[in-house]
């Protein structure tokens, strides 16, 4: 229902179950090795592409948010801009995937740290 007009239906949706969540995690787990095998630059391209697609749809997405959540259009547009920023930030993270080098207490040795994806993470957020 539209929060500003309780007589107006915005959409219909189905309620997810724990089985739906398990299926989503299983699908992501299956897809993850292929995603991890892509170069960071290729992964960045997909995320930058998603950001640009969202940017091109800002007006429509913001209007939908006002209906769904009762936000003002200005608040909804700001939320869409934040989402675009998050996509851009994580897309650019692939360009910062260096490691670090540390001295070791053992003579003639050094400690190298390399960051790698850990795999699938599930989050349920409002």
mmCIF file of C-alpha atoms in Angstrom:
data_model
loop_
_atom_site.group_PDB
_atom_site.id
_atom_site.type_symbol
_atom_site.label_atom_id
_atom_site.label_comp_id
_atom_site.label_asym_id
_atom_site.label_seq_id
_atom_site.Cartn_x
_atom_site.Cartn_y
_atom_site.Cartn_z
ATOM 1 C CA UNK A 1 0.000 0.000 0.000
ATOM 2 C CA UNK A 2 1.067 3.548 -0.627
ATOM 3 C CA UNK A 3 2.097 4.983 2.782
ATOM 4 C CA UNK A 4 0.600 8.347 1.851
ATOM 5 C CA UNK A 5 -2.661 6.839 0.568
ATOM 6 C CA UNK A 6 -3.724 3.581 2.287
ATOM 7 C CA UNK A 7 -6.425 3.024 -0.361
ATOM 8 C CA UNK A 8 -3.798 2.853 -3.120
ATOM 9 C CA UNK A 9 -2.057 -0.460 -3.780
ATOM 10 C CA UNK A 10 1.526 -0.026 -4.983
ATOM 11 C CA UNK A 11 2.339 -3.652 -5.750
ATOM 12 C CA UNK A 12 1.888 -7.268 -4.737
ATOM 13 C CA UNK A 13 4.753 -9.456 -3.609
ATOM 14 C CA UNK A 14 5.381 -12.903 -2.271
ATOM 15 C CA UNK A 15 6.877 -13.568 1.132
ATOM 16 C CA UNK A 16 10.210 -15.380 1.049
ATOM 17 C CA UNK A 17 10.887 -18.391 3.222
ATOM 18 C CA UNK A 18 14.084 -19.827 4.662
ATOM 19 C CA UNK A 19 14.049 -22.264 1.705
ATOM 20 C CA UNK A 20 14.113 -19.284 -0.683
ATOM 21 C CA UNK A 21 17.120 -17.882 1.162
ATOM 22 C CA UNK A 22 18.891 -21.252 1.049
ATOM 23 C CA UNK A 23 18.225 -21.464 -2.704
ATOM 24 C CA UNK A 24 19.614 -17.958 -3.253
ATOM 25 C CA UNK A 25 22.754 -18.764 -1.263
ATOM 26 C CA UNK A 26 23.175 -22.040 -3.182
ATOM 27 C CA UNK A 27 22.845 -20.224 -6.519
ATOM 28 C CA UNK A 28 25.362 -17.581 -5.441
ATOM 29 C CA UNK A 29 27.749 -20.273 -4.203
ATOM 30 C CA UNK A 30 27.526 -21.999 -7.593
ATOM 31 C CA UNK A 31 28.169 -18.727 -9.446
ATOM 32 C CA UNK A 32 30.964 -17.480 -7.163
ATOM 33 C CA UNK A 33 33.915 -19.409 -8.667
ATOM 34 C CA UNK A 34 33.139 -18.007 -12.121
ATOM 35 C CA UNK A 35 32.865 -14.489 -10.706
ATOM 36 C CA UNK A 36 36.118 -14.902 -8.754
ATOM 37 C CA UNK A 37 37.872 -16.152 -11.895
ATOM 38 C CA UNK A 38 37.192 -12.842 -13.666
ATOM 39 C CA UNK A 39 39.878 -10.208 -13.422
ATOM 40 C CA UNK A 40 39.191 -7.404 -10.932
ATOM 41 C CA UNK A 41 38.924 -5.051 -13.903
ATOM 42 C CA UNK A 42 36.222 -7.156 -15.545
ATOM 43 C CA UNK A 43 34.265 -7.385 -12.268
ATOM 44 C CA UNK A 44 34.621 -3.616 -11.926
ATOM 45 C CA UNK A 45 33.112 -3.198 -15.379
ATOM 46 C CA UNK A 46 29.957 -5.042 -14.323
ATOM 47 C CA UNK A 47 29.595 -3.003 -11.137
ATOM 48 C CA UNK A 48 30.282 0.298 -12.921
ATOM 49 C CA UNK A 49 27.696 -0.776 -15.509
ATOM 50 C CA UNK A 50 25.134 -1.409 -12.777
ATOM 51 C CA UNK A 51 25.888 2.022 -11.315
ATOM 52 C CA UNK A 52 25.396 3.715 -14.694
ATOM 53 C CA UNK A 53 22.129 1.814 -15.294
ATOM 54 C CA UNK A 54 20.846 2.914 -11.886
ATOM 55 C CA UNK A 55 22.006 6.457 -12.588
ATOM 56 C CA UNK A 56 20.057 6.481 -15.865
ATOM 57 C CA UNK A 57 16.959 5.307 -13.963
ATOM 58 C CA UNK A 58 17.295 7.641 -10.979
ATOM 59 C CA UNK A 59 14.003 9.429 -11.590
ATOM 60 C CA UNK A 60 11.950 6.248 -11.979
ATOM 61 C CA UNK A 61 13.613 4.470 -9.047
ATOM 62 C CA UNK A 62 13.210 7.525 -6.807
ATOM 63 C CA UNK A 63 9.526 7.790 -7.756
ATOM 64 C CA UNK A 64 9.054 4.101 -6.886
ATOM 65 C CA UNK A 65 10.738 4.657 -3.516
ATOM 66 C CA UNK A 66 8.353 7.494 -2.694
ATOM 67 C CA UNK A 67 5.410 5.193 -3.334
ATOM 68 C CA UNK A 68 6.916 2.223 -1.529
ATOM 69 C CA UNK A 69 8.328 3.960 1.539
ATOM 70 C CA UNK A 70 6.606 7.331 1.752
ATOM 71 C CA UNK A 71 9.895 9.228 1.404
ATOM 72 C CA UNK A 72 9.955 12.638 -0.157
ATOM 73 C CA UNK A 73 11.232 12.662 -3.715
ATOM 74 C CA UNK A 74 14.343 14.513 -2.552
ATOM 75 C CA UNK A 75 15.107 11.828 0.065
ATOM 76 C CA UNK A 76 14.505 9.070 -2.470
ATOM 77 C CA UNK A 77 16.820 10.681 -5.012
ATOM 78 C CA UNK A 78 19.502 10.971 -2.321
ATOM 79 C CA UNK A 79 19.084 7.269 -1.503
ATOM 80 C CA UNK A 80 19.515 6.344 -5.165
ATOM 81 C CA UNK A 81 22.648 8.528 -5.362
ATOM 82 C CA UNK A 82 24.041 6.744 -2.272
ATOM 83 C CA UNK A 83 23.404 3.363 -3.909
ATOM 84 C CA UNK A 84 25.210 4.549 -7.048
ATOM 85 C CA UNK A 85 28.109 5.658 -4.855
ATOM 86 C CA UNK A 86 28.272 2.249 -3.154
ATOM 87 C CA UNK A 87 28.384 0.487 -6.525
ATOM 88 C CA UNK A 88 31.103 2.844 -7.761
ATOM 89 C CA UNK A 89 33.126 2.417 -4.564
ATOM 90 C CA UNK A 90 33.094 -1.368 -4.687
ATOM 91 C CA UNK A 91 33.753 -1.371 -8.431
ATOM 92 C CA UNK A 92 36.868 0.689 -7.812
ATOM 93 C CA UNK A 93 37.960 -1.624 -4.967
ATOM 94 C CA UNK A 94 39.285 -4.014 -7.588
ATOM 95 C CA UNK A 95 41.889 -1.424 -8.533
ATOM 96 C CA UNK A 96 43.183 -1.404 -4.943
ATOM 97 C CA UNK A 97 43.724 -5.138 -4.548
ATOM 98 C CA UNK A 98 47.377 -4.883 -3.705
ATOM 99 C CA UNK A 99 48.878 -6.679 -0.809
ATOM 100 C CA UNK A 100 51.277 -5.606 1.888
ATOM 101 C CA UNK A 101 54.754 -6.650 2.855
ATOM 102 C CA UNK A 102 55.863 -6.877 6.498
ATOM 103 C CA UNK A 103 59.115 -7.716 8.200
ATOM 104 C CA UNK A 104 59.347 -11.068 9.925
ATOM 105 C CA UNK A 105 60.977 -11.827 13.253
ATOM 106 C CA UNK A 106 62.834 -14.598 11.390
ATOM 107 C CA UNK A 107 65.974 -13.426 9.622
ATOM 108 C CA UNK A 108 65.740 -13.673 5.831
ATOM 109 C CA UNK A 109 61.949 -14.008 5.787
ATOM 110 C CA UNK A 110 59.147 -11.573 5.115
ATOM 111 C CA UNK A 111 55.403 -11.716 5.516
ATOM 112 C CA UNK A 112 53.240 -11.059 2.472
ATOM 113 C CA UNK A 113 49.528 -10.382 2.770
ATOM 114 C CA UNK A 114 47.232 -10.715 -0.248
ATOM 115 C CA UNK A 115 43.518 -9.984 -0.100
ATOM 116 C CA UNK A 116 41.187 -12.503 -1.713
ATOM 117 C CA UNK A 117 37.405 -12.828 -1.850
ATOM 118 C CA UNK A 118 36.140 -15.101 0.907
ATOM 119 C CA UNK A 119 33.030 -16.260 -0.945
ATOM 120 C CA UNK A 120 29.306 -15.793 -0.614
ATOM 121 C CA UNK A 121 27.871 -13.591 2.098
ATOM 122 C CA UNK A 122 24.131 -13.288 2.697
ATOM 123 C CA UNK A 123 22.557 -10.209 4.254
ATOM 124 C CA UNK A 124 18.955 -9.322 4.868
ATOM 125 C CA UNK A 125 18.545 -5.579 5.228
ATOM 126 C CA UNK A 126 15.584 -3.246 5.413
#
